[in-house]
Amino acid sequence: MIKIVLILILFLSVTSCASAGVTEYEYGFFSGMWHGLILPFSSIGWLFNSDIGIVALNNNGVPYYSGWVVSILITLGFYGSLST
């Protein structure tokens, strides 16, 4: 189980550093979920490089932020379960 968690953390840390530019693609619910899941890694990257974004600038509003909030709650629940 520990190996799986470490591999998952490594995978997320490598894929979480996306540039913070506006693209033609409009991000929706599932993109919001992904961006919420990688928020801890994106935040660390953002501290060292301001070109890394926390949220997508070109999103479709409520569905994107709904996915973002849902995944943040899932992430907080996961980290909370590790401490008990």
Coordinates of C-alpha atoms in Angstrom, one line a residue, residues 12-21 35 38-57:
L12 CA 0.9 13.7 -9.2
S13 CA 3.9 15.8 -8.5
V14 CA 5.3 15.3 -12.0
T15 CA 2.0 16.1 -13.8
S16 CA 0.8 19.0 -11.6
C17 CA 3.1 21.7 -12.9
A18 CA 1.2 23.1 -15.9
S19 CA 1.7 26.6 -17.2
A20 CA -0.8 29.3 -16.2
G21 CA -1.7 30.6 -19.6
H35 CA -6.9 20.6 -10.7
I38 CA -3.2 18.3 -7.7
L39 CA -3.7 21.5 -5.7
P40 CA -1.1 20.7 -3.0
F41 CA 1.6 20.0 -5.6
S42 CA 0.6 23.0 -7.7
S43 CA 0.8 25.3 -4.7
I44 CA 4.3 24.2 -3.9
G45 CA 5.3 24.7 -7.5
W46 CA 3.6 28.1 -7.6
L47 CA 5.8 29.2 -4.7
F48 CA 8.9 28.7 -6.8
N49 CA 7.6 29.6 -10.2
S50 CA 4.8 32.1 -10.6
D51 CA 4.0 30.7 -14.1
I52 CA 2.3 27.7 -12.5
G53 CA -1.4 28.1 -12.0
I54 CA -3.7 27.0 -9.3
V55 CA -6.9 27.1 -11.4
A56 CA -7.5 27.1 -15.1
L57 CA -8.2 30.6 -16.4

